[in-house]
Each structure stands twice: as structure tokens, then as C-alpha cells.
Amino acid sequence: LWPYFARGGPISLLRFIRSAQHDRPEDLIRSIGCPVIVIRGLHDPFCPATWAAQLAASAQDGQLITAPGAHAFPYRRGRLAAAIADQLGVG
């Protein structure tokens, strides 16, 4: 992850973290009308399995995927992107 942190710089990273701390997806998810995929890492200390399952269950059309690894930024390529593409049928 260090190349991504370095490219974004400490100020951008701090802004990202602060904005994420104010997000409350559990307050919004019921109003989302399209399918929702909640993805957490198997060893994810920031997204507990029970919370992720409750979040997915709260959506009108929600699904939970547990990916190998831990919490990380979403990437354009890799296992996480492949899991999303498979679920959307665009892989």
C-alpha cells in the first residue's frame, strides 16, 4: 500500500480517513434501490464480519463477500476487482 500512500501524500490520506470516519452507511443503505455488494477482508480489523453481514442484510438487495486478506483500498485490478466483476457478471 505504501506506493498509494506516497502518491496521494499525507494530507490527502488524512482527508480520506477523516471523511470516512463520518460515513454511516448503515443509515443510508436501506434507501439504495440497486443491488449492493458489501465486501470485507477475511482478516479485516476495520470491518467486523457481524457488522458487514448486518449491513448487507439491511439493503433491499444486499450481498456480503468476504475476500482473502485484510482491509485495503479498492484497486482497479486484482482479486477484489475480480470479485466485483464476477458478481456483476462483467468478468
Tab-separated table of N, CA, C and O in Angstrom:
chain	number	residue	atom	x	y	z
A	1	LEU	N	0.804	-1.211	0.000
A	1	LEU	CA	0.000	0.000	0.000
A	1	LEU	C	0.842	1.267	0.000
A	1	LEU	O	0.331	2.330	-0.311
A	2	TRP	N	2.110	1.141	0.380
A	2	TRP	CA	2.940	2.347	0.510
A	2	TRP	C	3.011	3.189	-0.763
A	2	TRP	O	2.967	4.422	-0.668
A	3	PRO	N	3.104	2.581	-1.956
A	3	PRO	CA	3.119	3.445	-3.160
A	3	PRO	C	1.862	4.297	-3.287
A	3	PRO	O	1.927	5.445	-3.722
A	4	TYR	N	0.707	3.745	-2.894
A	4	TYR	CA	-0.536	4.505	-2.968
A	4	TYR	C	-0.545	5.636	-1.946
A	4	TYR	O	-0.995	6.742	-2.225
A	5	PHE	N	-0.059	5.352	-0.743
A	5	PHE	CA	0.035	6.396	0.284
A	5	PHE	C	0.971	7.506	-0.175
A	5	PHE	O	0.674	8.691	-0.033
A	6	ALA	N	2.127	7.110	-0.714
A	6	ALA	CA	3.119	8.094	-1.148
A	6	ALA	C	2.590	8.948	-2.296
A	6	ALA	O	2.799	10.163	-2.326
A	7	ARG	N	1.918	8.314	-3.236
A	7	ARG	CA	1.395	9.057	-4.385
A	7	ARG	C	0.338	10.059	-3.939
A	7	ARG	O	0.282	11.181	-4.421
A	8	GLY	N	-0.523	9.670	-3.015
A	8	GLY	CA	-1.575	10.564	-2.540
A	8	GLY	C	-1.072	11.642	-1.601
A	8	GLY	O	-1.628	12.727	-1.535
A	9	GLY	N	-0.017	11.321	-0.866
A	9	GLY	CA	0.527	12.273	0.086
A	9	GLY	C	-0.198	12.223	1.412
A	9	GLY	O	-1.354	11.788	1.498
A	10	PRO	N	0.461	12.656	2.471
A	10	PRO	CA	-0.123	12.550	3.815
A	10	PRO	C	-1.378	13.395	4.009
A	10	PRO	O	-2.299	12.982	4.708
A	11	ILE	N	-1.454	14.552	3.391
A	11	ILE	CA	-2.632	15.404	3.567
A	11	ILE	C	-3.855	14.762	2.912
A	11	ILE	O	-4.938	14.708	3.505
A	12	SER	N	-3.692	14.250	1.705
A	12	SER	CA	-4.813	13.582	1.030
A	12	SER	C	-5.257	12.345	1.791
A	12	SER	O	-6.453	12.089	1.922
A	13	LEU	N	-4.297	11.589	2.299
A	13	LEU	CA	-4.636	10.399	3.068
A	13	LEU	C	-5.390	10.765	4.344
A	13	LEU	O	-6.388	10.135	4.686
A	14	LEU	N	-4.950	11.796	5.015
A	14	LEU	CA	-5.623	12.240	6.233
A	14	LEU	C	-7.048	12.707	5.935
A	14	LEU	O	-7.987	12.378	6.665
A	15	ARG	N	-7.232	13.441	4.839
A	15	ARG	CA	-8.583	13.872	4.442
A	15	ARG	C	-9.478	12.659	4.168
A	15	ARG	O	-10.651	12.642	4.545
A	16	PHE	N	-8.919	11.668	3.480
A	16	PHE	CA	-9.674	10.457	3.172
A	16	PHE	C	-10.115	9.755	4.459
A	16	PHE	O	-11.274	9.382	4.608
A	17	ILE	N	-9.209	9.589	5.384
A	17	ILE	CA	-9.528	8.914	6.645
A	17	ILE	C	-10.563	9.698	7.433
A	17	ILE	O	-11.533	9.136	7.951
A	18	ARG	N	-10.398	10.998	7.513
A	18	ARG	CA	-11.365	11.828	8.260
A	18	ARG	C	-12.750	11.781	7.641
A	18	ARG	O	-13.754	11.727	8.343
A	19	SER	N	-12.820	11.815	6.314
A	19	SER	CA	-14.137	11.763	5.672
A	19	SER	C	-14.785	10.403	5.897
A	19	SER	O	-16.001	10.319	6.103
A	20	ALA	N	-14.005	9.350	5.889
A	20	ALA	CA	-14.545	8.005	6.107
A	20	ALA	C	-15.059	7.838	7.532
A	20	ALA	O	-16.010	7.085	7.767
A	21	GLN	N	-14.460	8.533	8.476
A	21	GLN	CA	-14.894	8.428	9.866
A	21	GLN	C	-16.303	8.993	10.062
A	21	GLN	O	-16.976	8.627	11.017
A	22	HIS	N	-16.736	9.856	9.166
A	22	HIS	CA	-18.058	10.468	9.294
A	22	HIS	C	-19.130	9.697	8.532
A	22	HIS	O	-20.308	9.987	8.674
A	23	ASP	N	-18.714	8.748	7.694
A	23	ASP	CA	-19.677	7.943	6.945
A	23	ASP	C	-20.422	7.012	7.891
A	23	ASP	O	-19.841	6.414	8.784
A	24	ARG	N	-21.709	6.903	7.662
A	24	ARG	CA	-22.531	5.949	8.421
A	24	ARG	C	-23.389	5.189	7.408
A	24	ARG	O	-24.575	5.496	7.229
A	25	PRO	N	-22.782	4.220	6.718
A	25	PRO	CA	-23.531	3.514	5.673
A	25	PRO	C	-24.777	2.804	6.184
A	25	PRO	O	-25.745	2.645	5.444
A	26	GLU	N	-24.775	2.418	7.455
A	26	GLU	CA	-25.963	1.747	7.995
A	26	GLU	C	-27.174	2.675	8.041
A	26	GLU	O	-28.311	2.201	8.071
A	27	ASP	N	-26.960	3.989	8.015
A	27	ASP	CA	-28.069	4.948	7.990
A	27	ASP	C	-28.611	5.162	6.580
A	27	ASP	O	-29.721	5.646	6.411
A	28	LEU	N	-27.846	4.824	5.586
A	28	LEU	CA	-28.187	5.120	4.195
A	28	LEU	C	-28.583	3.895	3.383
A	28	LEU	O	-29.353	4.005	2.436
A	29	ILE	N	-28.120	2.741	3.764
A	29	ILE	CA	-28.202	1.572	2.890
A	29	ILE	C	-29.628	1.146	2.558
A	29	ILE	O	-29.891	0.654	1.473
A	30	ARG	N	-30.561	1.350	3.457
A	30	ARG	CA	-31.955	0.950	3.195
A	30	ARG	C	-32.576	1.726	2.039
A	30	ARG	O	-33.505	1.266	1.399
A	31	SER	N	-32.064	2.913	1.780
A	31	SER	CA	-32.637	3.754	0.725
A	31	SER	C	-32.027	3.500	-0.651
A	31	SER	O	-32.478	4.084	-1.630
A	32	ILE	N	-31.056	2.626	-0.735
A	32	ILE	CA	-30.408	2.348	-2.019
A	32	ILE	C	-31.248	1.343	-2.793
A	32	ILE	O	-31.535	0.253	-2.300
A	33	GLY	N	-31.648	1.711	-3.998
A	33	GLY	CA	-32.561	0.881	-4.774
A	33	GLY	C	-31.904	-0.138	-5.679
A	33	GLY	O	-32.584	-0.994	-6.238
A	34	CYS	N	-30.618	-0.084	-5.839
A	34	CYS	CA	-29.932	-1.037	-6.707
A	34	CYS	C	-29.233	-2.097	-5.841
A	34	CYS	O	-29.090	-1.918	-4.635
A	35	PRO	N	-28.789	-3.207	-6.450
A	35	PRO	CA	-28.083	-4.222	-5.670
A	35	PRO	C	-26.827	-3.645	-5.009
A	35	PRO	O	-26.146	-2.792	-5.578
A	36	VAL	N	-26.550	-4.114	-3.796
A	36	VAL	CA	-25.411	-3.648	-3.015
A	36	VAL	C	-24.524	-4.844	-2.683
A	36	VAL	O	-25.034	-5.881	-2.237
A	37	ILE	N	-23.231	-4.707	-2.902
A	37	ILE	CA	-22.275	-5.733	-2.506
A	37	ILE	C	-21.407	-5.146	-1.402
A	37	ILE	O	-20.743	-4.139	-1.602
A	38	VAL	N	-21.447	-5.759	-0.233
A	38	VAL	CA	-20.589	-5.370	0.882
A	38	VAL	C	-19.399	-6.325	0.856
A	38	VAL	O	-19.575	-7.539	0.937
A	39	ILE	N	-18.208	-5.784	0.726
A	39	ILE	CA	-17.001	-6.615	0.655
A	39	ILE	C	-16.109	-6.283	1.834
A	39	ILE	O	-15.812	-5.122	2.091
A	40	ARG	N	-15.699	-7.310	2.558
A	40	ARG	CA	-14.775	-7.155	3.673
A	40	ARG	C	-13.655	-8.167	3.507
A	40	ARG	O	-13.828	-9.188	2.858
A	41	GLY	N	-12.520	-7.858	4.110
A	41	GLY	CA	-11.412	-8.796	4.098
A	41	GLY	C	-11.597	-9.845	5.183
A	41	GLY	O	-12.187	-9.584	6.238
A	42	LEU	N	-11.109	-11.037	4.932
A	42	LEU	CA	-11.225	-12.131	5.891
A	42	LEU	C	-10.599	-11.767	7.239
A	42	LEU	O	-11.122	-12.114	8.288
A	43	HIS	N	-9.498	-11.043	7.203
A	43	HIS	CA	-8.796	-10.629	8.427
A	43	HIS	C	-8.890	-9.119	8.592
A	43	HIS	O	-7.908	-8.452	8.890
A	44	ASP	N	-10.085	-8.583	8.406
A	44	ASP	CA	-10.302	-7.141	8.359
A	44	ASP	C	-10.609	-6.584	9.747
A	44	ASP	O	-11.695	-6.795	10.270
A	45	PRO	N	-9.661	-5.850	10.357
A	45	PRO	CA	-9.925	-5.312	11.687
A	45	PRO	C	-10.849	-4.094	11.676
A	45	PRO	O	-11.390	-3.717	12.708
A	46	PHE	N	-11.058	-3.481	10.511
A	46	PHE	CA	-11.890	-2.278	10.420
A	46	PHE	C	-13.339	-2.579	10.062
A	46	PHE	O	-14.194	-1.715	10.171
A	47	CYS	N	-13.604	-3.780	9.598
A	47	CYS	CA	-14.961	-4.145	9.163
A	47	CYS	C	-15.302	-5.522	9.732
A	47	CYS	O	-15.122	-6.533	9.071
A	48	PRO	N	-15.808	-5.567	10.960
A	48	PRO	CA	-16.135	-6.853	11.575
A	48	PRO	C	-17.175	-7.631	10.753
A	48	PRO	O	-18.069	-7.045	10.147
A	49	ALA	N	-17.064	-8.949	10.782
A	49	ALA	CA	-17.952	-9.806	9.997
A	49	ALA	C	-19.417	-9.596	10.365
A	49	ALA	O	-20.280	-9.549	9.481
A	50	THR	N	-19.712	-9.450	11.649
A	50	THR	CA	-21.115	-9.281	12.053
A	50	THR	C	-21.692	-7.967	11.539
A	50	THR	O	-22.830	-7.923	11.076
A	51	TRP	N	-20.891	-6.894	11.596
A	51	TRP	CA	-21.365	-5.604	11.108
A	51	TRP	C	-21.580	-5.656	9.595
A	51	TRP	O	-22.592	-5.172	9.082
A	52	ALA	N	-20.642	-6.261	8.870
A	52	ALA	CA	-20.764	-6.361	7.415
A	52	ALA	C	-21.994	-7.174	7.030
A	52	ALA	O	-22.721	-6.820	6.097
A	53	ALA	N	-22.251	-8.263	7.749
A	53	ALA	CA	-23.430	-9.091	7.469
A	53	ALA	C	-24.720	-8.317	7.737
A	53	ALA	O	-25.673	-8.394	6.959
A	54	GLN	N	-24.759	-7.570	8.823
A	54	GLN	CA	-25.939	-6.759	9.131
A	54	GLN	C	-26.148	-5.675	8.079
A	54	GLN	O	-27.283	-5.383	7.684
A	55	LEU	N	-25.057	-5.085	7.629
A	55	LEU	CA	-25.148	-4.046	6.604
A	55	LEU	C	-25.719	-4.623	5.310
A	55	LEU	O	-26.637	-4.057	4.719
A	56	ALA	N	-25.192	-5.759	4.880
A	56	ALA	CA	-25.687	-6.394	3.651
A	56	ALA	C	-27.151	-6.794	3.794
A	56	ALA	O	-27.945	-6.619	2.870
A	57	ALA	N	-27.516	-7.305	4.957
A	57	ALA	CA	-28.907	-7.722	5.189
A	57	ALA	C	-29.865	-6.535	5.238
A	57	ALA	O	-31.053	-6.687	4.940
A	58	SER	N	-29.365	-5.366	5.577
A	58	SER	CA	-30.207	-4.169	5.660
A	58	SER	C	-30.548	-3.605	4.292
A	58	SER	O	-31.512	-2.864	4.144
A	59	ALA	N	-29.758	-3.938	3.282
A	59	ALA	CA	-30.002	-3.428	1.934
A	59	ALA	C	-31.219	-4.114	1.327
A	59	ALA	O	-31.552	-5.251	1.677
A	60	GLN	N	-31.882	-3.418	0.409
A	60	GLN	CA	-33.028	-4.012	-0.278
A	60	GLN	C	-32.612	-5.267	-1.034
A	60	GLN	O	-33.343	-6.248	-1.089
A	61	ASP	N	-31.428	-5.220	-1.650
A	61	ASP	CA	-30.885	-6.354	-2.404
A	61	ASP	C	-29.388	-6.403	-2.102
A	61	ASP	O	-28.570	-5.966	-2.897
A	62	GLY	N	-29.038	-6.907	-0.925
A	62	GLY	CA	-27.656	-6.878	-0.476
A	62	GLY	C	-26.997	-8.238	-0.468
A	62	GLY	O	-27.659	-9.258	-0.307
A	63	GLN	N	-25.699	-8.220	-0.640
A	63	GLN	CA	-24.909	-9.445	-0.638
A	63	GLN	C	-23.590	-9.158	0.060
A	63	GLN	O	-23.011	-8.082	-0.112
A	64	LEU	N	-23.087	-10.113	0.818
A	64	LEU	CA	-21.806	-9.981	1.503
A	64	LEU	C	-20.781	-10.881	0.842
A	64	LEU	O	-21.058	-12.054	0.580
A	65	ILE	N	-19.613	-10.329	0.570
A	65	ILE	CA	-18.477	-11.100	0.076
A	65	ILE	C	-17.344	-10.915	1.063
A	65	ILE	O	-17.016	-9.791	1.444
A	66	THR	N	-16.748	-12.017	1.485
A	66	THR	CA	-15.548	-11.956	2.310
A	66	THR	C	-14.382	-12.347	1.419
A	66	THR	O	-14.313	-13.475	0.936
A	67	ALA	N	-13.489	-11.390	1.197
A	67	ALA	CA	-12.342	-11.596	0.322
A	67	ALA	C	-11.124	-11.996	1.152
A	67	ALA	O	-11.041	-11.652	2.331
A	68	PRO	N	-10.180	-12.710	0.550
A	68	PRO	CA	-8.961	-13.046	1.283
A	68	PRO	C	-8.217	-11.770	1.685
A	68	PRO	O	-8.317	-10.758	0.999
A	69	GLY	N	-7.509	-11.828	2.788
A	69	GLY	CA	-6.688	-10.695	3.192
A	69	GLY	C	-7.370	-9.821	4.218
A	69	GLY	O	-8.290	-10.235	4.910
A	70	ALA	N	-6.904	-8.597	4.290
A	70	ALA	CA	-7.391	-7.649	5.283
A	70	ALA	C	-7.956	-6.423	4.592
A	70	ALA	O	-8.101	-6.384	3.383
A	71	HIS	N	-8.240	-5.405	5.369
A	71	HIS	CA	-8.806	-4.165	4.854
A	71	HIS	C	-7.776	-3.447	3.985
A	71	HIS	O	-6.619	-3.346	4.349
A	72	ALA	N	-8.187	-2.973	2.842
A	72	ALA	CA	-7.277	-2.255	1.948
A	72	ALA	C	-8.086	-1.320	1.061
A	72	ALA	O	-9.299	-1.414	0.988
A	73	PHE	N	-7.384	-0.436	0.383
A	73	PHE	CA	-8.040	0.432	-0.576
A	73	PHE	C	-8.516	-0.398	-1.755
A	73	PHE	O	-7.899	-1.390	-2.112
A	74	PRO	N	-9.629	-0.017	-2.398
A	74	PRO	CA	-10.062	-0.746	-3.591
A	74	PRO	C	-9.090	-0.482	-4.740
A	74	PRO	O	-8.591	0.627	-4.903
A	75	TYR	N	-8.817	-1.499	-5.491
A	75	TYR	CA	-7.893	-1.394	-6.616
A	75	TYR	C	-8.647	-1.608	-7.909
A	75	TYR	O	-9.680	-2.276	-7.933
A	76	ARG	N	-8.106	-1.109	-8.997
A	76	ARG	CA	-8.726	-1.297	-10.303
A	76	ARG	C	-8.519	-2.717	-10.807
A	76	ARG	O	-9.284	-3.207	-11.617
A	77	ARG	N	-7.457	-3.350	-10.373
A	77	ARG	CA	-7.147	-4.717	-10.790
A	77	ARG	C	-6.858	-5.543	-9.552
A	77	ARG	O	-6.506	-5.012	-8.519
A	78	GLY	N	-6.997	-6.829	-9.671
A	78	GLY	CA	-6.682	-7.694	-8.548
A	78	GLY	C	-7.878	-8.507	-8.098
A	78	GLY	O	-8.925	-8.514	-8.744
A	79	ARG	N	-7.721	-9.198	-6.977
A	79	ARG	CA	-8.762	-10.110	-6.514
A	79	ARG	C	-10.050	-9.397	-6.156
A	79	ARG	O	-11.139	-9.897	-6.424
A	80	LEU	N	-9.960	-8.240	-5.543
A	80	LEU	CA	-11.174	-7.518	-5.154
A	80	LEU	C	-11.939	-7.057	-6.388
A	80	LEU	O	-13.151	-7.238	-6.481
A	81	ALA	N	-11.227	-6.488	-7.338
A	81	ALA	CA	-11.879	-6.057	-8.578
A	81	ALA	C	-12.481	-7.254	-9.307
A	81	ALA	O	-13.579	-7.169	-9.859
A	82	ALA	N	-11.788	-8.393	-9.291
A	82	ALA	CA	-12.306	-9.598	-9.945
A	82	ALA	C	-13.565	-10.092	-9.257
A	82	ALA	O	-14.512	-10.523	-9.922
A	83	ALA	N	-13.621	-10.022	-7.924
A	83	ALA	CA	-14.813	-10.454	-7.180
A	83	ALA	C	-16.007	-9.580	-7.534
A	83	ALA	O	-17.121	-10.082	-7.730
A	84	ILE	N	-15.783	-8.287	-7.632
A	84	ILE	CA	-16.867	-7.377	-8.000
A	84	ILE	C	-17.335	-7.668	-9.417
A	84	ILE	O	-18.531	-7.779	-9.679
A	85	ALA	N	-16.398	-7.824	-10.339
A	85	ALA	CA	-16.756	-8.108	-11.737
A	85	ALA	C	-17.527	-9.418	-11.856
A	85	ALA	O	-18.512	-9.501	-12.590
A	86	ASP	N	-17.104	-10.441	-11.099
A	86	ASP	CA	-17.819	-11.724	-11.144
A	86	ASP	C	-19.257	-11.564	-10.663
A	86	ASP	O	-20.186	-12.112	-11.257
A	87	GLN	N	-19.459	-10.817	-9.587
A	87	GLN	CA	-20.801	-10.630	-9.046
A	87	GLN	C	-21.679	-9.833	-10.002
A	87	GLN	O	-22.889	-10.043	-10.053
A	88	LEU	N	-21.075	-8.932	-10.733
A	88	LEU	CA	-21.839	-8.110	-11.674
A	88	LEU	C	-22.000	-8.777	-13.029
A	88	LEU	O	-22.696	-8.269	-13.896
A	89	GLY	N	-21.312	-9.904	-13.219
A	89	GLY	CA	-21.398	-10.610	-14.493
A	89	GLY	C	-20.648	-9.934	-15.617
A	89	GLY	O	-20.984	-10.100	-16.774
A	90	VAL	N	-19.629	-9.149	-15.250
A	90	VAL	CA	-18.855	-8.457	-16.284
A	90	VAL	C	-17.405	-8.920	-16.304
A	90	VAL	O	-16.565	-8.294	-16.910
A	91	GLY	N	-17.101	-10.001	-15.603
A	91	GLY	CA	-15.728	-10.511	-15.500
A	91	GLY	C	-15.278	-11.058	-16.786
A	91	GLY	O	-14.372	-10.988	-17.441
